[in-house]
PDB file of C-alpha atoms in Angstrom:
ATOM      1  CA  CYS Y  72     -47.926 -11.095-128.411  1.00 96.00           C
ATOM      2  CA  VAL Y  73     -48.258  -9.405-131.503  1.00 97.00           C
ATOM      3  CA  ILE Y  74     -50.490  -6.411-131.415  1.00 98.00           C
ATOM      4  CA  GLY Y  75     -51.403  -4.606-134.777  1.00 98.00           C
ATOM      5  CA  LYS Y  76     -51.273  -0.866-135.292  1.00 97.00           C
ATOM      6  CA  ASN Y  77     -54.972  -0.707-135.678  1.00 98.00           C
ATOM      7  CA  VAL Y  78     -55.890  -2.708-132.546  1.00 98.00           C
ATOM      8  CA  VAL Y  79     -57.466  -0.907-129.786  1.00 98.00           C
ATOM      9  CA  ILE Y  80     -57.876  -2.675-126.271  1.00 98.00           C
ATOM     10  CA  GLY Y  81     -60.080  -1.230-123.592  1.00 98.00           C
ATOM     11  CA  GLU Y  82     -59.081  -0.850-119.957  1.00 98.00           C
ATOM     12  CA  ASP Y  83     -58.515  -3.748-117.682  1.00 98.00           C
ATOM     13  CA  SER Y  84     -58.728  -6.229-120.534  1.00 98.00           C
ATOM     14  CA  GLU Y  85     -55.872  -9.059-120.354  1.00 98.00           C
ATOM     15  CA  VAL Y  86     -53.965 -10.483-123.278  1.00 98.00           C
ATOM     16  CA  GLY Y  87     -52.054 -13.921-122.480  1.00 97.00           C
ATOM     17  CA  ASN Y  88     -48.990 -14.910-124.126  1.00 97.00           C
ATOM     18  CA  PHE Y  89     -48.503 -15.704-127.989  1.00 98.00           C
ATOM     19  CA  VAL Y  90     -51.571 -13.934-128.744  1.00 98.00           C
ATOM     20  CA  THR Y  91     -52.061 -12.281-132.283  1.00 98.00           C
ATOM     21  CA  LEU Y  92     -54.327  -9.346-132.535  1.00 98.00           C
ATOM     22  CA  THR Y  93     -54.427  -7.687-136.128  1.00 98.00           C
ATOM     23  CA  GLY Y  94     -56.672  -5.838-138.486  1.00 97.00           C
ATOM     24  CA  ASN Y  95     -59.083  -3.371-137.537  1.00 98.00           C
ATOM     25  CA  THR Y  96     -60.003  -4.901-133.959  1.00 98.00           C
ATOM     26  CA  THR Y  97     -61.709  -3.078-131.093  1.00 98.00           C
ATOM     27  CA  ILE Y  98     -61.768  -4.960-128.080  1.00 98.00           C
ATOM     28  CA  GLY Y  99     -63.877  -3.663-124.886  1.00 98.00           C
ATOM     29  CA  LYS Y 100     -62.875  -3.395-121.408  1.00 98.00           C
ATOM     30  CA  ASN Y 101     -62.718  -6.212-118.673  1.00 98.00           C
ATOM     31  CA  ASN Y 102     -61.967  -8.955-121.333  1.00 98.00           C
ATOM     32  CA  LYS Y 103     -59.609 -11.919-120.626  1.00 98.00           C
ATOM     33  CA  ILE Y 104     -58.145 -13.257-123.683  1.00 98.00           C
ATOM     34  CA  TYR Y 105     -56.167 -16.472-123.360  1.00 98.00           C
ATOM     35  CA  HIS Y 106     -52.985 -17.875-124.713  1.00 98.00           C
ATOM     36  CA  TYR Y 107     -52.492 -18.473-128.323  1.00 98.00           C
ATOM     37  CA  CYS Y 108     -55.673 -16.801-129.950  1.00 98.00           C
ATOM     38  CA  SER Y 109     -55.695 -15.224-133.449  1.00 98.00           C
ATOM     39  CA  LEU Y 110     -58.101 -12.073-133.338  1.00 98.00           C
ATOM     40  CA  GLY Y 111     -58.831  -9.885-136.138  1.00 98.00           C
ATOM     41  CA  GLU Y 112     -57.146 -12.097-139.181  1.00 98.00           C
ATOM     42  CA  VAL Y 113     -58.380 -11.698-142.752  1.00 97.00           C
ATOM     43  CA  PRO Y 114     -61.313 -14.106-143.269  1.00 97.00           C
ATOM     44  CA  GLN Y 115     -61.180 -17.446-145.034  1.00 96.00           C
ATOM     45  CA  ASP Y 116     -62.918 -16.418-148.033  1.00 95.00           C
ATOM     46  CA  LYS Y 117     -61.605 -16.382-151.492  1.00 92.00           C
ATOM     47  CA  LYS Y 118     -63.658 -13.263-152.344  1.00 92.00           C
ATOM     48  CA  PHE Y 119     -61.759 -11.338-149.828  1.00 95.00           C
ATOM     49  CA  LYS Y 120     -59.651  -8.550-151.416  1.00 93.00           C
ATOM     50  CA  ASN Y 121     -58.061  -6.870-148.353  1.00 93.00           C
ATOM     51  CA  GLU Y 122     -61.063  -4.401-148.363  1.00 95.00           C
ATOM     52  CA  LYS Y 123     -61.523  -2.662-145.097  1.00 95.00           C
ATOM     53  CA  ALA Y 124     -63.233  -4.534-142.616  1.00 97.00           C
ATOM     54  CA  TYR Y 125     -63.632  -5.017-138.743  1.00 98.00           C
ATOM     55  CA  LEU Y 126     -63.751  -6.988-135.554  1.00 98.00           C
ATOM     56  CA  SER Y 127     -65.696  -5.561-132.536  1.00 98.00           C
ATOM     57  CA  ILE Y 128     -65.507  -7.444-129.301  1.00 98.00           C
ATOM     58  CA  GLY Y 129     -67.344  -5.920-126.489  1.00 98.00           C
ATOM     59  CA  ASP Y 130     -66.983  -5.965-122.620  1.00 99.00           C
ATOM     60  CA  GLY Y 131     -66.531  -8.847-120.024  1.00 98.00           C
ATOM     61  CA  ASN Y 132     -65.931 -11.734-122.384  1.00 99.00           C
ATOM     62  CA  THR Y 133     -63.801 -14.781-121.810  1.00 98.00           C
ATOM     63  CA  ILE Y 134     -61.780 -15.879-124.798  1.00 99.00           C
ATOM     64  CA  ARG Y 135     -60.052 -19.296-123.927  1.00 98.00           C
ATOM     65  CA  GLU Y 136     -57.169 -20.839-125.709  1.00 98.00           C
ATOM     66  CA  PHE Y 137     -56.651 -21.010-129.262  1.00 98.00           C
ATOM     67  CA  CYS Y 138     -59.655 -19.338-130.442  1.00 98.00           C
ATOM     68  CA  SER Y 139     -59.832 -17.611-133.972  1.00 98.00           C
ATOM     69  CA  PHE Y 140     -62.131 -14.735-134.894  1.00 98.00           C
ATOM     70  CA  ASN Y 141     -61.729 -13.153-138.369  1.00 98.00           C
ATOM     71  CA  VAL Y 142     -62.938  -9.504-139.634  1.00 98.00           C
ATOM     72  CA  GLY Y 143     -65.860  -9.266-141.894  1.00 98.00           C
ATOM     73  CA  THR Y 144     -66.171  -8.860-145.514  1.00 97.00           C
ATOM     74  CA  ALA Y 145     -67.401  -6.434-148.331  1.00 94.00           C
ATOM     75  CA  GLY Y 146     -69.823  -8.873-149.418  1.00 91.00           C
ATOM     76  CA  GLY Y 147     -71.303  -9.357-146.021  1.00 94.00           C
ATOM     77  CA  SER Y 148     -71.823  -6.249-143.259  1.00 94.00           C
ATOM     78  CA  GLY Y 149     -67.947  -5.806-143.129  1.00 96.00           C
ATOM     79  CA  SER Y 150     -67.783  -6.419-139.612  1.00 98.00           C
ATOM     80  CA  THR Y 151     -67.633  -9.436-137.330  1.00 98.00           C
ATOM     81  CA  GLU Y 152     -69.411  -8.407-133.970  1.00 98.00           C
ATOM     82  CA  ILE Y 153     -69.184 -10.196-130.550  1.00 98.00           C
ATOM     83  CA  GLY Y 154     -71.415  -8.696-127.566  1.00 98.00           C
ATOM     84  CA  ASN Y 155     -70.753  -8.616-123.780  1.00 99.00           C
ATOM     85  CA  ASN Y 156     -70.165 -11.099-121.265  1.00 98.00           C
ATOM     86  CA  ASN Y 157     -69.668 -14.012-123.715  1.00 99.00           C
ATOM     87  CA  TRP Y 158     -67.661 -17.268-122.464  1.00 98.00           C
ATOM     88  CA  LEU Y 159     -65.983 -18.636-125.734  1.00 98.00           C
ATOM     89  CA  MET Y 160     -64.199 -21.725-124.712  1.00 98.00           C
ATOM     90  CA  ALA Y 161     -60.968 -23.415-126.497  1.00 98.00           C
ATOM     91  CA  TYR Y 162     -60.611 -23.595-130.193  1.00 98.00           C
ATOM     92  CA  VAL Y 163     -63.794 -21.694-131.073  1.00 98.00           C
ATOM     93  CA  HIS Y 164     -63.668 -20.102-134.551  1.00 98.00           C
ATOM     94  CA  ILE Y 165     -65.981 -17.211-135.348  1.00 98.00           C
ATOM     95  CA  ALA Y 166     -65.799 -16.472-138.964  1.00 98.00           C
ATOM     96  CA  HIS Y 167     -66.370 -13.347-141.078  1.00 98.00           C
ATOM     97  CA  ASP Y 168     -69.705 -11.440-140.677  1.00 98.00           C
ATOM     98  CA  CYS Y 169     -70.964 -13.399-137.575  1.00 98.00           C
ATOM     99  CA  LYS Y 170     -72.999 -11.457-135.110  1.00 98.00           C
ATOM    100  CA  LEU Y 171     -73.373 -12.779-131.373  1.00 98.00           C
ATOM    101  CA  GLY Y 172     -75.344 -11.216-128.787  1.00 98.00           C
ATOM    102  CA  ASN Y 173     -74.649 -11.259-125.153  1.00 98.00           C
ATOM    103  CA  GLU Y 174     -74.305 -13.782-122.262  1.00 98.00           C
ATOM    104  CA  ILE Y 175     -73.326 -16.718-124.840  1.00 98.00           C
ATOM    105  CA  ILE Y 176     -71.512 -19.723-124.212  1.00 98.00           C
ATOM    106  CA  LEU Y 177     -69.746 -21.735-127.050  1.00 98.00           C
ATOM    107  CA  ALA Y 178     -68.114 -24.758-125.813  1.00 98.00           C
ATOM    108  CA  ASN Y 179     -64.782 -26.274-126.899  1.00 98.00           C
ATOM    109  CA  ASN Y 180     -64.255 -26.596-130.587  1.00 98.00           C
ATOM    110  CA  SER Y 181     -67.565 -24.781-131.683  1.00 98.00           C
ATOM    111  CA  SER Y 182     -67.188 -23.348-135.126  1.00 98.00           C
ATOM    112  CA  LEU Y 183     -69.450 -20.736-136.867  1.00 98.00           C
ATOM    113  CA  ALA Y 184     -69.287 -20.317-140.757  1.00 98.00           C
ATOM    114  CA  GLY Y 185     -69.770 -16.819-142.183  1.00 98.00           C
ATOM    115  CA  HIS Y 186     -72.666 -14.562-141.562  1.00 98.00           C
ATOM    116  CA  VAL Y 187     -74.078 -16.739-138.555  1.00 98.00           C
ATOM    117  CA  GLU Y 188     -76.219 -14.592-135.977  1.00 98.00           C
ATOM    118  CA  ILE Y 189     -76.723 -15.735-132.589  1.00 98.00           C
ATOM    119  CA  ASP Y 190     -78.863 -14.029-129.938  1.00 98.00           C
ATOM    120  CA  ASP Y 191     -78.411 -13.789-126.290  1.00 98.00           C
ATOM    121  CA  TYR Y 192     -78.071 -16.392-123.851  1.00 98.00           C
ATOM    122  CA  ALA Y 193     -77.400 -19.374-126.451  1.00 98.00           C
ATOM    123  CA  ILE Y 194     -75.400 -22.164-125.441  1.00 98.00           C
ATOM    124  CA  LEU Y 195     -73.565 -24.298-128.242  1.00 98.00           C
ATOM    125  CA  GLY Y 196     -72.342 -27.802-127.025  1.00 98.00           C
ATOM    126  CA  GLY Y 197     -68.791 -28.749-127.836  1.00 98.00           C
ATOM    127  CA  PHE Y 198     -67.785 -29.566-131.477  1.00 98.00           C
ATOM    128  CA  THR Y 199     -71.253 -27.773-132.767  1.00 98.00           C
ATOM    129  CA  LEU Y 200     -70.844 -26.695-136.361  1.00 98.00           C
ATOM    130  CA  VAL Y 201     -72.977 -23.945-137.818  1.00 98.00           C
ATOM    131  CA  HIS Y 202     -73.393 -23.699-141.410  1.00 98.00           C
ATOM    132  CA  GLN Y 203     -73.142 -19.982-142.732  1.00 97.00           C
ATOM    133  CA  PHE Y 204     -76.100 -17.678-142.941  1.00 98.00           C
ATOM    134  CA  CYS Y 205     -77.849 -19.677-139.852  1.00 98.00           C
ATOM    135  CA  LYS Y 206     -79.515 -17.398-137.183  1.00 98.00           C
ATOM    136  CA  LEU Y 207     -79.954 -19.063-133.830  1.00 98.00           C
ATOM    137  CA  GLY Y 208     -82.235 -17.796-131.399  1.00 98.00           C
ATOM    138  CA  ALA Y 209     -82.118 -16.710-127.581  1.00 98.00           C
ATOM    139  CA  HIS Y 210     -81.785 -19.213-124.948  1.00 98.00           C
ATOM    140  CA  ILE Y 211     -81.338 -22.105-127.304  1.00 98.00           C
ATOM    141  CA  MET Y 212     -79.013 -25.191-126.269  1.00 98.00           C
ATOM    142  CA  THR Y 213     -77.192 -27.723-128.790  1.00 98.00           C
ATOM    143  CA  ALA Y 214     -75.986 -31.017-127.751  1.00 97.00           C
ATOM    144  CA  VAL Y 215     -72.139 -32.123-128.306  1.00 97.00           C
ATOM    145  CA  GLY Y 216     -71.221 -32.748-132.020  1.00 97.00           C
ATOM    146  CA  THR Y 217     -74.676 -30.897-133.364  1.00 97.00           C
ATOM    147  CA  ILE Y 218     -74.270 -30.045-136.938  1.00 98.00           C
ATOM    148  CA  ILE Y 219     -76.620 -26.905-137.708  1.00 98.00           C
ATOM    149  CA  PHE Y 220     -77.695 -26.611-141.555  1.00 97.00           C
ATOM    150  CA  LYS Y 221     -80.765 -24.444-140.781  1.00 96.00           C
ATOM    151  CA  ASP Y 222     -82.098 -21.511-138.409  1.00 97.00           C
ATOM    152  CA  VAL Y 223     -82.889 -22.689-134.725  1.00 97.00           C
ATOM    153  CA  PRO Y 224     -85.770 -20.659-133.304  1.00 96.00           C
ATOM    154  CA  PRO Y 225     -85.442 -19.505-129.736  1.00 97.00           C
ATOM    155  CA  TYR Y 226     -85.676 -21.573-126.594  1.00 97.00           C
ATOM    156  CA  VAL Y 227     -85.025 -24.906-128.456  1.00 97.00           C
ATOM    157  CA  ILE Y 228     -82.685 -27.655-127.762  1.00 97.00           C
ATOM    158  CA  ALA Y 229     -81.160 -28.968-130.954  1.00 97.00           C
ATOM    159  CA  ALA Y 230     -79.118 -32.177-131.292  1.00 96.00           C
ATOM    160  CA  GLY Y 231     -77.579 -34.412-133.973  1.00 95.00           C
ATOM    161  CA  TYR Y 232     -76.559 -34.244-137.567  1.00 92.00           C
ATOM    162  CA  ASN Y 233     -79.006 -31.959-139.132  1.00 88.00           C
ATOM    163  CA  ALA Y 234     -79.760 -30.415-135.866  1.00 89.00           C
ATOM    164  CA  ASN Y 235     -83.441 -32.029-135.093  1.00 89.00           C
ATOM    165  CA  PRO Y 236     -85.534 -30.163-132.517  1.00 91.00           C
ATOM    166  CA  ASN Y 237     -85.459 -32.059-128.912  1.00 91.00           C
ATOM    167  CA  GLY Y 238     -87.701 -29.926-126.875  1.00 93.00           C
ATOM    168  CA  ILE Y 239     -87.282 -26.598-125.258  1.00 95.00           C
ATOM    169  CA  ASN Y 240     -84.403 -25.314-123.015  1.00 95.00           C
ATOM    170  CA  ALA Y 241     -86.807 -25.459-119.879  1.00 95.00           C
ATOM    171  CA  GLU Y 242     -83.874 -25.677-117.363  1.00 93.00           C
ATOM    172  CA  GLY Y 243     -82.104 -22.550-119.112  1.00 94.00           C
ATOM    173  CA  LEU Y 244     -85.380 -20.537-118.875  1.00 96.00           C
ATOM    174  CA  LYS Y 245     -85.670 -21.288-115.082  1.00 95.00           C
ATOM    175  CA  ARG Y 246     -82.203 -20.317-114.324  1.00 94.00           C
ATOM    176  CA  ARG Y 247     -82.878 -16.895-116.131  1.00 94.00           C
ATOM    177  CA  ASN Y 248     -86.168 -16.116-114.288  1.00 96.00           C
ATOM    178  CA  PHE Y 249     -88.840 -16.954-117.074  1.00 96.00           C
ATOM    179  CA  SER Y 250     -92.320 -17.552-115.159  1.00 96.00           C
ATOM    180  CA  ALA Y 251     -93.838 -21.090-115.169  1.00 96.00           C
ATOM    181  CA  GLN Y 252     -96.468 -19.539-117.251  1.00 97.00           C
ATOM    182  CA  SER Y 253     -93.993 -18.050-119.734  1.00 97.00           C
ATOM    183  CA  ILE Y 254     -92.308 -21.541-120.193  1.00 96.00           C
ATOM    184  CA  SER Y 255     -95.648 -23.182-120.534  1.00 96.00           C
ATOM    185  CA  HIS Y 256     -96.565 -20.928-123.360  1.00 96.00           C
ATOM    186  CA  ILE Y 257     -93.302 -21.708-125.017  1.00 96.00           C
ATOM    187  CA  LYS Y 258     -93.884 -25.351-124.615  1.00 95.00           C
ATOM    188  CA  LYS Y 259     -97.239 -25.158-126.266  1.00 95.00           C
ATOM    189  CA  ALA Y 260     -95.826 -23.188-129.165  1.00 94.00           C
ATOM    190  CA  TYR Y 261     -93.208 -25.812-129.646  1.00 94.00           C
ATOM    191  CA  LYS Y 262     -95.781 -28.524-129.559  1.00 94.00           C
ATOM    192  CA  ILE Y 263     -97.961 -26.703-132.272  1.00 93.00           C
ATOM    193  CA  ILE Y 264     -94.605 -26.278-134.359  1.00 91.00           C
ATOM    194  CA  TYR Y 265     -92.851 -29.501-134.029  1.00 89.00           C
ATOM    195  CA  ARG Y 266     -95.130 -31.960-132.883  1.00 85.00           C
ATOM    196  CA  GLU Y 267     -98.345 -31.365-135.004  1.00 85.00           C
ATOM    197  CA  GLY Y 268     -96.583 -31.471-138.129  1.00 77.00           C
ATOM    198  CA  ASN Y 269     -96.655 -27.836-138.781  1.00 77.00           C
TER     199      ASN Y 269
END
């Protein structure tokens, strides 16, 4: 492993072999970082001029093999932020200035362009691609190979090229103890927005 001088790692976090941790990177407690990851490297942004920028990773995250997470930029918030208890599978890329909440699953090869925001309990299927500046709401789900160019409202299932809405994530909401009444209200809202041409 290569661990830079400005990297802080919390207690009980594990780092696999051939991992590079660099930049102004703070990693919380109880994280498991698997082999061959690159965390805290400069962003893939031609406007970046080595300004001071940060990567912050919370507690209890699982970061699988070959993930790459970049620091923020002066043109953005200056920081890339990943919350707690996320499950980030192999080959996930999180670009500069992204903000991830908690309990999120990004399946293999999901890639986030710069400035993407994802709320709690979102699930992105494998090979999901998210365009810069998109916001993805809580409890959403995407199908394998989904390409997102616009914001995705909370609770929605998105699928396909240009991420068309495909109902709500009712099963995920049940697993998270949403009441039948709450799910019914969300379904009605979905119908008003997407099925009635609004």
